[in-house]
Every structure is written in structure tokens, then in C-alpha cells.
Short mmCIF file of C-alpha atoms and ligand atoms in Angstrom, two decimals:
data_model
loop_
_atom_site.label_atom_id
_atom_site.label_comp_id
_atom_site.label_asym_id
_atom_site.label_seq_id
_atom_site.Cartn_x
_atom_site.Cartn_y
_atom_site.Cartn_z
CA UNK H 361 69.22 13.89 46.35
CA UNK H 362 71.20 14.49 43.06
CA UNK H 363 68.91 16.06 40.49
CA UNK H 364 69.10 15.00 36.84
CA UNK H 365 68.36 17.51 34.03
CA UNK H 366 64.97 16.87 32.33
CA UNK H 367 66.20 15.68 29.00
CA UNK H 368 68.92 13.47 30.61
CA UNK H 369 66.20 11.81 32.72
CA UNK H 370 64.06 11.33 29.65
CA UNK H 371 67.12 9.71 27.87
CA UNK H 372 67.82 7.32 30.87
CA UNK H 373 64.10 6.33 30.95
CA UNK H 374 64.06 5.56 27.23
CA UNK H 375 67.29 3.54 27.55
CA UNK H 376 65.89 1.56 30.56
CA UNK H 377 62.76 0.88 28.45
CA UNK H 378 64.78 -0.12 25.35
CA UNK H 379 66.81 -2.66 27.27
CA UNK H 380 63.63 -4.40 28.19
CA UNK H 381 62.03 -4.97 24.80
CA UNK H 382 58.47 -6.50 24.88
CA UNK H 383 57.93 -9.70 22.95
CA UNK H 384 56.03 -9.74 19.70
CA UNK H 385 52.54 -10.99 19.19
CA UNK H 386 49.87 -11.09 16.35
CA UNK H 387 47.21 -8.43 16.13
CA UNK H 388 44.24 -8.05 13.86
CA UNK H 389 43.94 -4.64 12.21
CA UNK H 390 40.70 -3.79 14.06
CA UNK H 391 42.06 -4.50 17.49
CA UNK H 392 41.67 -1.30 19.44
CA UNK H 393 44.46 0.27 21.36
CA UNK H 394 47.76 1.94 20.79
CA UNK H 395 49.91 -0.78 19.27
CA UNK H 396 53.41 -0.69 17.86
CA UNK H 397 54.94 -2.77 15.04
CA UNK H 398 57.37 -5.46 16.14
CA UNK H 399 58.85 -5.65 12.68
CA UNK H 400 58.97 -3.61 9.49
CA UNK H 401 55.74 -3.81 7.58
CA UNK H 402 55.97 -4.40 3.78
CA UNK H 403 53.21 -4.33 1.24
CA UNK H 404 51.95 -7.94 0.54
CA UNK H 405 50.40 -7.11 -2.74
CA UNK H 406 50.49 -4.41 -5.57
CA UNK H 407 48.06 -1.64 -5.27
CA UNK H 408 46.29 -1.46 -7.63
CA UNK H 409 46.56 -5.16 -8.24
CA UNK H 410 45.60 -4.83 -11.91
CA UNK H 411 45.58 -2.18 -14.69
CA UNK H 412 42.63 -0.07 -13.54
CA UNK H 413 40.72 2.96 -14.84
CA UNK H 414 41.30 6.18 -12.91
CA UNK H 415 38.32 7.89 -14.40
CA UNK H 416 34.66 7.21 -15.22
CA UNK H 417 34.33 7.24 -19.06
CA UNK H 418 35.41 5.02 -21.96
CA UNK H 419 38.38 2.71 -22.30
CA UNK H 420 39.32 3.19 -25.98
CA UNK H 421 41.70 2.15 -28.63
CA UNK H 422 42.93 4.60 -31.25
CA UNK H 423 42.04 8.29 -31.77
CA UNK H 424 38.20 7.87 -32.29
CA UNK H 425 35.48 7.94 -32.98
CA UNK H 426 34.66 4.72 -31.27
CA UNK H 427 31.92 1.98 -31.14
CA UNK H 428 30.93 0.88 -27.67
CA UNK H 429 31.47 -2.86 -27.29
CA UNK H 430 30.38 -3.33 -23.68
CA UNK H 431 30.87 -2.19 -20.11
CA UNK H 432 33.35 -2.69 -17.36
CA UNK H 433 32.73 -2.03 -13.65
CA UNK H 434 34.80 -2.75 -10.53
CA UNK H 435 34.16 -6.42 -9.73
CA UNK H 436 32.60 -7.16 -13.16
CA UNK H 437 35.15 -6.79 -15.91
CA UNK H 438 34.55 -6.62 -19.63
CA UNK H 439 34.54 -10.19 -20.91
CA UNK H 440 34.74 -9.52 -24.67
CA UNK H 441 37.76 -9.95 -26.87
CA UNK H 442 40.68 -7.44 -26.95
CA UNK H 443 39.68 -3.94 -28.25
CA UNK H 444 40.55 -3.17 -31.87
CA UNK H 445 41.24 0.43 -33.15
CA UNK H 446 37.90 2.24 -33.04
CA UNK H 447 36.46 0.25 -30.07
CA UNK H 448 35.41 1.55 -26.76
CA UNK H 449 34.16 0.01 -23.56
CA UNK H 450 32.11 2.09 -21.01
CA UNK H 451 34.28 1.91 -17.87
CA UNK H 452 33.91 2.97 -14.19
CA UNK H 453 36.77 4.18 -12.05
CA UNK H 454 38.49 1.19 -10.56
CA UNK H 455 37.34 -1.28 -13.20
CA UNK H 456 39.90 -3.55 -15.01
CA UNK H 457 41.00 -1.79 -18.16
CA UNK H 458 40.03 -4.16 -21.05
CA UNK H 459 42.75 -5.82 -23.07
CA UNK H 460 43.79 -3.74 -26.13
CA UNK H 461 42.75 -0.38 -24.59
CA UNK H 462 45.40 2.26 -24.79
CA UNK H 463 43.75 4.92 -22.56
CA UNK H 464 40.62 5.97 -20.69
CA UNK H 465 38.80 9.09 -21.92
CA UNK H 466 36.63 10.73 -19.23
CA UNK H 467 33.01 10.85 -20.23
CA UNK H 468 32.87 14.66 -19.98
CA UNK H 469 35.51 14.90 -22.73
CA UNK H 470 33.42 12.88 -25.16
CA UNK H 471 30.27 13.39 -27.26
CA UNK H 472 27.75 10.88 -28.45
CA UNK H 473 26.41 10.72 -32.11
CA UNK H 474 22.91 9.98 -33.09
CA UNK H 475 23.81 6.41 -33.86
CA UNK H 476 25.54 5.89 -30.42
CA UNK H 477 29.05 6.41 -31.74
CA UNK H 478 31.39 8.14 -29.19
CA UNK H 479 33.71 10.74 -30.39
CA UNK H 480 36.37 12.94 -28.67
CA UNK H 481 34.84 16.34 -27.87
CA UNK H 482 38.09 17.97 -26.89
CA UNK H 483 41.85 17.87 -27.61
CA UNK H 484 43.29 14.48 -26.33
CA UNK H 485 45.03 14.83 -22.94
CA UNK H 486 48.57 13.71 -22.11
CA UNK H 487 47.27 11.54 -19.33
CA UNK H 488 46.12 8.11 -20.06
CA UNK H 489 43.99 7.71 -16.85
CA UNK H 490 45.20 4.27 -16.32
CA UNK H 491 46.73 3.11 -13.03
CA UNK H 492 49.41 0.49 -13.70
CA UNK H 493 49.68 -2.47 -11.20
CA UNK H 494 51.74 -1.50 -8.17
CA UNK H 495 51.74 2.21 -9.16
CA UNK H 496 50.41 3.29 -5.79
CA UNK H 497 52.08 0.68 -3.68
CA UNK H 498 54.55 -1.90 -5.01
CA UNK H 499 54.52 -5.42 -3.50
CA UNK H 500 57.40 -5.75 -1.08
CA UNK H 501 57.68 -1.93 -0.57
CA UNK H 502 58.33 -0.74 2.96
CA UNK H 503 55.27 0.79 4.49
CA UNK H 504 56.45 1.40 8.08
CA UNK H 505 59.54 0.61 10.26
CA UNK H 506 59.56 -1.55 13.37
CA UNK H 507 58.35 0.56 16.35
CA UNK H 508 55.93 2.62 14.17
CA UNK H 509 52.49 3.15 15.83
CA UNK H 510 49.77 1.01 14.22
CA UNK H 511 47.81 4.25 13.62
CA UNK H 512 44.47 4.34 11.91
CA UNK H 513 46.05 5.34 8.66
CA UNK H 514 48.69 2.55 8.86
CA UNK H 515 45.86 -0.01 9.66
CA UNK H 516 44.13 1.23 6.45
CA UNK H 517 47.40 0.91 4.47
CA UNK H 518 48.14 -2.45 5.88
CA UNK H 519 44.72 -3.81 4.84
CA UNK H 520 44.85 -2.04 1.42
CA UNK H 521 48.10 -3.83 0.71
CA UNK H 522 46.85 -7.24 1.69
CA UNK H 523 47.39 -7.74 5.50
CA UNK H 524 44.91 -9.37 7.76
CA UNK H 525 47.18 -9.27 10.82
CA UNK H 526 50.47 -7.69 11.82
CA UNK H 527 53.17 -8.35 14.37
CA UNK H 528 53.06 -5.89 17.26
CA UNK H 529 54.82 -5.65 20.61
CA UNK H 530 52.87 -6.91 23.61
CA UNK H 531 51.75 -3.79 25.58
CA UNK H 532 53.80 -3.40 28.76
CA UNK H 533 51.95 -4.52 31.73
CA UNK H 534 51.65 -1.69 34.26
CA UNK H 535 50.75 -2.08 37.87
CA UNK H 536 49.49 1.15 39.38
CA UNK H 537 49.89 1.61 43.20
CA UNK H 538 48.37 4.87 44.57
CA UNK H 539 49.59 5.74 48.00
CA UNK H 540 48.13 8.09 50.62
CA UNK H 541 46.11 7.57 53.79
CA UNK H 542 44.28 10.90 52.99
CA UNK H 543 42.90 9.72 49.74
CA UNK H 544 39.16 9.35 48.89
CA UNK H 545 38.34 7.65 45.49
CA UNK H 546 34.84 9.13 45.05
CA UNK H 547 32.91 12.36 45.85
CA UNK H 548 34.06 15.73 47.07
CA UNK H 549 36.74 15.35 49.74
CA UNK H 550 35.66 15.91 53.35
CA UNK H 551 37.80 18.02 55.72
CA UNK H 552 41.32 16.69 55.90
CA UNK H 553 40.79 14.37 52.91
CA UNK H 554 42.02 14.52 49.46
CA UNK H 555 40.33 13.21 46.30
CA UNK H 556 42.57 10.88 44.28
CA UNK H 557 43.38 12.53 40.94
CA UNK H 558 45.90 10.08 39.81
CA UNK H 559 44.08 6.74 39.45
CA UNK H 560 41.87 8.36 36.77
CA UNK H 561 44.87 9.97 35.04
CA UNK H 562 46.81 6.73 34.83
CA UNK H 563 43.90 4.46 33.81
CA UNK H 564 43.58 6.56 30.68
CA UNK H 565 47.12 7.82 30.07
CA UNK H 566 48.93 4.37 30.29
CA UNK H 567 46.94 2.85 27.46
CA UNK H 568 47.49 6.15 25.55
CA UNK H 569 51.13 5.69 26.00
CA UNK H 570 51.10 2.09 24.67
CA UNK H 571 50.84 0.25 28.00
CA UNK H 572 48.03 -1.73 29.60
CA UNK H 573 47.03 -1.31 33.31
CA UNK H 574 46.91 -4.76 34.93
CA UNK H 575 46.16 -3.68 38.53
CA UNK H 576 45.33 -0.63 40.58
CA UNK H 577 46.02 -0.80 44.41
CA UNK H 578 45.32 1.86 46.96
CA UNK H 579 47.72 1.58 49.90
CA UNK H 580 47.99 3.75 53.13
CA UNK H 581 51.11 5.72 54.07
CA UNK H 582 52.72 2.64 55.60
CA UNK H 583 56.06 1.11 54.53
CA UNK H 584 54.82 -2.39 55.23
CA UNK H 585 51.79 -1.99 52.99
CA UNK H 586 53.87 -0.31 50.25
CA UNK H 587 56.50 -3.09 50.41
CA UNK H 588 53.86 -5.78 50.25
CA UNK H 589 52.10 -4.23 47.28
CA UNK H 590 55.38 -3.55 45.45
CA UNK H 591 56.60 -7.19 45.99
CA UNK H 592 53.35 -8.64 44.78
CA UNK H 593 52.77 -6.52 41.82
CA UNK H 594 56.35 -6.52 40.61
CA UNK H 595 55.96 -10.30 40.21
CA UNK H 596 53.30 -9.67 37.53
CA UNK H 597 54.23 -6.47 35.76
CA UNK H 598 56.76 -4.96 33.41
CA UNK H 599 56.43 -1.56 34.98
CA UNK H 600 55.17 -0.52 38.48
CA UNK H 601 53.93 2.96 38.82
CA UNK H 602 53.58 4.37 42.26
CA UNK H 603 52.07 7.65 43.24
CA UNK H 604 53.02 9.76 46.29
CA UNK H 605 55.60 9.04 49.00
CA UNK H 606 58.28 10.11 46.50
CA UNK H 607 59.81 12.95 48.50
CA UNK H 608 61.87 12.82 51.64
CA UNK H 609 59.31 13.53 54.37
CA UNK H 610 58.35 11.42 57.43
CA UNK H 611 55.51 9.68 55.54
CA UNK H 612 57.52 9.25 52.31
CA UNK H 613 58.43 5.64 52.41
CA UNK H 614 59.08 4.85 48.71
CA UNK H 615 62.89 5.33 48.77
CA UNK H 616 63.26 3.35 51.88
CA UNK H 617 61.08 0.45 50.72
CA UNK H 618 62.94 0.45 47.45
CA UNK H 619 66.29 0.11 49.16
CA UNK H 620 64.93 -2.80 51.23
CA UNK H 621 63.78 -4.56 48.13
CA UNK H 622 67.28 -4.10 46.52
CA UNK H 623 65.99 -1.77 43.87
CA UNK H 624 68.53 0.16 41.76
CA UNK H 625 67.79 3.87 41.51
CA UNK H 626 68.34 5.12 37.91
CA UNK H 627 66.91 8.57 38.17
CA UNK H 628 66.80 9.74 41.85
CA UNK H 629 65.11 13.12 41.14
CA UNK H 630 64.75 15.64 38.29
CA UNK H 631 65.68 19.37 38.17
CA UNK H 632 62.25 20.53 37.17
CA UNK H 633 59.24 22.28 38.58
CA UNK H 634 56.90 20.77 39.29
CA UNK H 635 58.13 17.15 39.63
CA UNK H 636 61.40 17.33 41.45
CA UNK H 637 61.07 14.12 43.54
CA UNK H 638 60.09 11.82 40.59
CA UNK H 639 62.05 8.73 40.57
CA UNK H 640 62.95 5.80 38.17
CA UNK H 641 64.34 2.52 39.51
CA UNK H 642 65.05 -0.98 38.36
CA UNK H 643 63.41 -3.68 40.51
CA UNK H 644 65.01 -6.98 41.15
CA UNK H 645 62.96 -10.06 40.31
CA UNK H 646 61.88 -12.24 37.46
CA UNK H 647 61.03 -10.50 34.27
CA UNK H 648 57.40 -11.02 33.49
CA UNK H 649 57.04 -10.34 29.78
CA UNK H 650 59.74 -7.99 28.86
CA UNK H 651 62.04 -10.26 26.85
CA UNK H 652 65.43 -9.14 28.08
CA UNK H 653 66.03 -11.21 31.27
CA UNK H 654 65.83 -7.94 33.34
CA UNK H 655 63.38 -7.27 36.12
CA UNK H 656 60.60 -4.70 36.03
CA UNK H 657 61.00 -0.95 36.23
CA UNK H 658 59.46 1.34 38.88
CA UNK H 659 58.35 4.80 38.08
CA UNK H 660 57.68 6.78 41.19
CA UNK H 661 55.26 9.80 40.53
CA UNK H 662 55.10 12.54 43.16
CA UNK H 663 51.76 12.79 44.80
CA UNK H 664 51.07 16.36 43.66
CA UNK H 665 49.04 15.88 40.39
CA UNK H 666 50.98 18.49 38.47
CA UNK H 667 54.30 16.96 39.49
CA UNK H 668 52.85 13.50 38.72
CA UNK H 669 51.95 14.66 35.09
CA UNK H 670 55.55 15.92 34.76
CA UNK H 671 56.93 12.55 35.76
CA UNK H 672 54.50 10.79 33.20
CA UNK H 673 56.00 12.85 30.48
CA UNK H 674 59.64 12.57 31.52
CA UNK H 675 59.83 9.14 32.83
CA UNK H 676 56.77 6.85 32.27
CA UNK H 677 56.27 7.82 28.58
CA UNK H 678 59.80 7.23 27.42
CA UNK H 679 59.97 4.02 29.42
CA UNK H 680 56.80 2.60 27.67
CA UNK H 681 58.02 3.93 24.34
CA UNK H 682 61.38 2.29 24.74
CA UNK H 683 59.80 -1.05 25.67
CA UNK H 684 57.68 -1.09 22.48
CA UNK H 685 60.52 0.15 20.25
CA UNK H 686 58.80 3.56 19.51
CA UNK H 687 60.99 6.52 18.73
CA UNK H 688 57.93 8.84 18.77
CA UNK H 689 57.92 10.05 22.37
CA UNK H 690 60.26 13.06 22.41
CA UNK H 691 60.73 16.73 22.87
CA UNK H 692 60.64 19.00 19.86
CA UNK H 693 61.31 22.70 19.21
CA UNK H 694 58.43 25.18 19.10
CA UNK H 695 57.83 27.62 16.29
CA UNK H 696 60.15 30.76 16.80
CA UNK H 697 57.05 32.93 17.82
CA UNK H 698 55.86 30.36 20.33
CA UNK H 699 59.41 29.96 21.61
CA UNK H 700 59.66 33.65 22.31
CA UNK H 701 56.36 33.69 24.14
CA UNK H 702 57.29 30.75 26.43
CA UNK H 703 60.91 31.85 26.95
CA UNK H 704 59.48 34.98 28.41
CA UNK H 705 58.39 32.82 31.42
CA UNK H 706 61.84 31.42 32.08
CA UNK H 707 62.77 31.21 35.73
CA UNK H 708 65.78 29.98 37.61
CA UNK H 709 64.98 26.27 37.02
CA UNK H 710 63.54 24.11 34.29
CA UNK H 711 59.77 24.35 34.26
CA UNK H 712 56.99 22.30 32.62
CA UNK H 713 53.82 24.19 31.77
CA UNK H 714 50.63 23.24 30.12
CA UNK H 715 49.32 25.00 27.06
CA UNK H 716 45.93 23.50 26.62
CA UNK H 717 44.02 24.19 23.42
CA UNK H 718 41.07 26.32 24.20
CA UNK H 719 38.14 26.05 21.83
CA UNK H 720 36.25 29.12 23.17
CA UNK H 721 36.79 32.61 21.96
CA UNK H 722 37.42 33.89 25.38
CA UNK H 723 40.65 35.99 25.68
CA UNK H 724 43.38 34.18 27.52
CA UNK H 725 44.33 35.81 30.69
CA UNK H 726 48.12 35.52 30.64
CA UNK H 727 50.73 37.29 28.68
CA UNK H 728 51.98 34.16 26.95
CA UNK H 729 48.44 33.11 26.12
CA UNK H 730 47.88 36.57 24.60
CA UNK H 731 51.01 36.44 22.61
CA UNK H 732 49.92 32.98 21.31
CA UNK H 733 46.29 33.93 20.71
CA UNK H 734 46.92 35.61 17.43
CA UNK H 735 46.61 32.44 15.28
CA UNK H 736 50.24 31.54 15.68
CA UNK H 737 49.60 27.75 15.66
CA UNK H 738 46.01 27.89 14.32
CA UNK H 739 44.18 27.58 17.61
CA UNK H 740 44.01 29.91 20.59
CA UNK H 741 46.24 28.54 23.32
CA UNK H 742 45.33 28.69 26.92
CA UNK H 743 48.27 28.95 29.25
CA UNK H 744 48.31 27.70 32.73
CA UNK H 745 51.19 27.72 35.13
CA UNK H 746 50.41 24.16 36.29
CA UNK H 747 50.50 21.34 33.82
CA UNK H 748 47.34 19.59 34.68
CA UNK H 749 45.31 19.31 31.51
CA UNK H 750 48.45 18.32 29.63
CA UNK H 751 46.94 18.73 26.18
CA UNK H 752 50.30 20.36 25.27
CA UNK H 753 53.21 20.23 27.67
CA UNK H 754 55.98 22.72 27.10
CA UNK H 755 59.38 22.49 28.80
CA UNK H 756 60.95 25.97 29.51
CA UNK H 757 64.67 25.93 30.03
CA UNK H 758 66.16 28.18 32.92
CA UNK H 759 67.04 31.70 32.11
CA UNK H 760 70.79 30.88 32.45
CA UNK H 761 70.76 28.35 29.64
CA UNK H 762 71.19 30.63 26.65
CA UNK H 763 70.42 29.18 23.31
CA UNK H 764 68.46 26.34 24.75
CA UNK H 765 65.00 26.31 23.02
CA UNK H 766 61.66 25.69 24.66
CA UNK H 767 60.42 22.21 23.76
CA UNK H 768 56.95 20.60 23.20
CA UNK H 769 56.10 17.04 24.27
CA UNK H 770 55.20 14.62 21.50
CA UNK H 771 53.57 11.53 22.89
N1 LIG O 11 60.96 19.10 52.95
C1 LIG O 11 60.58 18.91 51.55
N2 LIG O 11 59.31 18.76 51.33
C2 LIG O 11 58.86 18.49 50.15
C3 LIG O 11 59.80 18.52 48.99
C4 LIG O 11 61.23 18.74 49.32
O1 LIG O 11 62.03 18.82 48.42
N3 LIG O 11 61.59 18.94 50.63
N4 LIG O 11 59.38 18.45 47.77
C5 LIG O 11 58.06 18.79 47.50
C6 LIG O 11 57.58 18.50 46.17
S1 LIG O 11 58.49 19.22 44.95
C7 LIG O 11 56.61 17.59 45.93
S2 LIG O 11 55.99 17.44 44.32
C8 LIG O 11 55.98 16.81 46.95
C9 LIG O 11 55.94 15.33 46.44
O2 LIG O 11 55.57 14.62 47.56
P1 LIG O 11 55.32 13.04 47.52
O3 LIG O 11 55.60 12.35 46.23
O4 LIG O 11 56.03 12.53 48.74
O5 LIG O 11 53.78 13.06 47.76
P2 LIG O 11 52.95 13.10 49.05
O6 LIG O 11 53.60 13.61 50.11
O7 LIG O 11 52.37 11.70 49.24
O8 LIG O 11 51.78 14.09 48.57
C10 LIG O 11 52.04 15.38 48.17
C11 LIG O 11 50.66 16.13 48.00
O9 LIG O 11 49.93 15.49 47.02
C12 LIG O 11 48.65 15.05 47.40
N5 LIG O 11 48.41 13.74 46.74
C13 LIG O 11 49.07 12.62 46.95
N6 LIG O 11 48.52 11.69 46.11
C14 LIG O 11 47.52 12.27 45.59
C15 LIG O 11 46.53 11.73 44.64
N7 LIG O 11 46.57 10.44 44.21
N8 LIG O 11 45.62 12.60 44.15
C16 LIG O 11 45.61 13.91 44.62
N9 LIG O 11 46.46 14.38 45.46
C17 LIG O 11 47.39 13.56 45.89
C18 LIG O 11 48.98 14.85 48.96
O10 LIG O 11 47.74 14.90 49.56
C19 LIG O 11 49.84 16.01 49.17
O11 LIG O 11 49.06 17.17 49.32
O12 LIG O 11 56.67 16.98 48.16
C20 LIG O 11 56.99 18.32 48.50
N10 LIG O 11 57.57 18.29 49.82
O1 LIG O 12 57.85 20.57 42.27
MO1 LIG O 12 56.77 19.70 43.33
O2 LIG O 12 57.27 18.66 42.21
O3 LIG O 12 56.48 21.12 44.32
O4 LIG O 12 55.16 19.76 42.71
#
């Protein structure tokens, strides 16, 4: 089995996803889930939409003193005639600035005479404390590019600038097939049995990566059962994720079944520990939703949960990101201090390790953890050799790849 370098595998997976773009649909701003823009998003309206006060105080004309002519509050503007020199209107932050006013004076910079006259109590400021229309966001301005995640902040910005709905990509439909005759799906495993760790992982990770789980099947270690499940689910999914049977043992039927179905292997295995037997293939068949005329993709996760997590990061995540047009899923350099700490763990092959954030004050019990504990990235890091919690995944290059930095996964 030829092994592909981890970053090449990631690139091949992202390319496979990008060539199967999901169609667009309309989404409301409150719709939960990890959604991605199908088109660039522009401001529909100026923010603010009108000349508005930036401070509580008085809208005035001229240098003062001023006579108060009325009041203006957000939603109830001053209705009198335009201010003349010496006029003031009591105004609240966000209210429409009355016509004729040349600035807003914060109340704490004014004094009030016995007859109610307002006068400046300090030197005038340079600032007018007036927000001009479109000063914060100009109508038509680009807010986010296609592929951007519809994050909480972007939803807020979209609403602020006048949107009720936006165009997003349909979330790729993901069919999960968990294989293994030894698996139990509840309780502590009996002798000779193994508790399924991957159904729960995928049910939460897939939506977090921008996909939607449309089915979850449990099949025994039997090529017929696997073939049947694959054929059935491939007809109704954009991505099929299998777990287990990915290696080359007697009970590992995935590759054989794939060949029988005419699947085209894109990534046969990855040079990484854990996760070597992970696999990416293109299935034949009718595209379901992906709007490219291509069939669904198959991501084969190894059965070992640590190896499965590695394959989620290196294959599944970039596939889903590519399908929704997101450029976010990638590997980025660590801080130099962090890089040194992790590089100290380099071995003969690429490794993926987990650096979960540890909220307790307990001292970490590994050298790398100790090196990182000293507030280097703000929180104490806990280092484990096996990437199971996956809060932070760090890719460590082999010792004989000088100059290649350690990389952190951004999902
Ligand atoms: N002769 C070789 N044997 C193995 C190789 C190899 O190169 N040559 N590679 C090893 C590596 S690396 C891995 S990783 C595993 C991957 O194996 P499979 O994907 O074929 O997975 P299984 O054999 O089905 O299971 C492996 C292991 O994981 C347990 N498992 C399976 N599914 C689950 C699940 N859903 N939840 C929890 N645990 C699961 C299963 O019981 C086995 O213990 O192959 C090595 N072998
Ligand atoms: O490397 Mo496996 O991928 O031994 O868990």
C-alpha cells in the first residue's frame, strides 16, 4: 500500500471535496448549525442608517450657551424645526441628530444655569460625537466572502446590515457505516467485546465540520453486509464514512468491497501514526446533492479510535470543507516555543498528537506538557501521546525533515 504524506493527503481530500460543490439554499440567520456562505455577503443598508448621536447629552448648534428646545431618543426623533445658533436638544445615544445641529456635547461636559440654560463646562472637543450614515458599514460593502462560515458574529453583522436570510451551501449528507462484529453500542464491554467509540464521535464531529449525518448503520465484519450497506447508502449521500476494516487483515474487507463496486482510490493510506490505513475513494453512482455530476466520496476511517480521529482531521474535514467552499480547515504553524516543545517528540515518522486544554491546575506529567505549562499560549496544555480528545491536534514531522515546522489543526 503506497503511503501518502499527511499534507498531500489533506490536499487531495480538499480537492476531491472542491470538485463536488454543494448546491446553494436559503437559510435564516437563526438557523442553528455550521453553515457556509454560498456567495459573497454585502451590506444591504448603511449602518448607521441615519446621522445618529454617539453620546448621551445635547445636540447643539453654535458655541453655547444653549436653550433646550426638546428631546430626541432612539425611535422617537425630535420633531421641531431645525436648530438655530444657541439651540440645544437633549439627545440619547443612537437618536437621530436633529436638523441644524453641528455636534453632540456629552452631558458630563455641560453645566445647567438656574434658568435651565445649558452651557459648556469644558473646552470644546475635536470630536463631534455624530455618526454619519454608513460610517460603520457602507451599503454594498463586502462583509464576507463565499465559503466563509456563518459564524455567530457574521449572523449578527448580516442582521445589523439588513439581511433576513442568506445563501448558504447545503450541508453535505454524510452516511456513517460502523463496522465490527465485536462492537457493543451501550454499556461496558463484556469479555471479547469492544464498545463502539466512533458512532458518538461522528454524530457530533460531522455537524461540527459542516456536514449532516443522514444515516448510521452498524454492520458485522462481513463483505456482503458491507457491500450492501455501501451500495444502499451511497445512493443517498454525498459522503460515506466507514469505520474499521480499513487495514489489510483477514477481516478487513473495505478495500475488496470497494474494488467490487468500482470505486476509485484517491488516497490509499497515509504516512502517519496513528492512522496509516485511512483511505479516500470516489464511489461510482449518481450524485445525490453535490452539484458537479460526480459520485459520492468514501472516507475510510481505521477502527482504532485514535487512528480514526487522525483520518477525520486529514481526510474527512478537508473533504467537507471543500464541498462547502470553506478555506478554513488547514494546518498552521505553532508559536516558536510550542514548536520547539513538540519537535522534541519527533520520531521516524509523521505523528499526530493531541494537546487538550487542561482547565485544572494539576501539573502536566510529560516533558512537552511541562514545557508548555508556563503560560505560553495562555492555558496549560495537557499532552497525550494518543489523539483522542482532539481539542488541539498537532502534526509532528519526522526527525529527518529538517526545517519542517510542527502544525496545529484548524477546523
Ligand atoms: N498486519 C497488519 N496489521 C495491521 C496494520 C498493518 O499495517 N499490518 N495496521 C494497523 C493499524 S496502523 C491500524 S490503525 C489498524 C486498523 O485496522 P482496521 O481499520 O482494519 O480496523 P479493525 O481491524 O476493524 O479494528 C482495529 C481495532 O479497533 C477496534 N475498533 C474497531 N472499530 C471500533 C469502534 N467503532 N470503536 C472502538 N474500537 C473499534 C477493533 O476492535 C480493533 O481493536 O490495523 C492494524 N493492523
Ligand atoms: O497507526 Mo494505527 O493507525 O496503529 O492506529
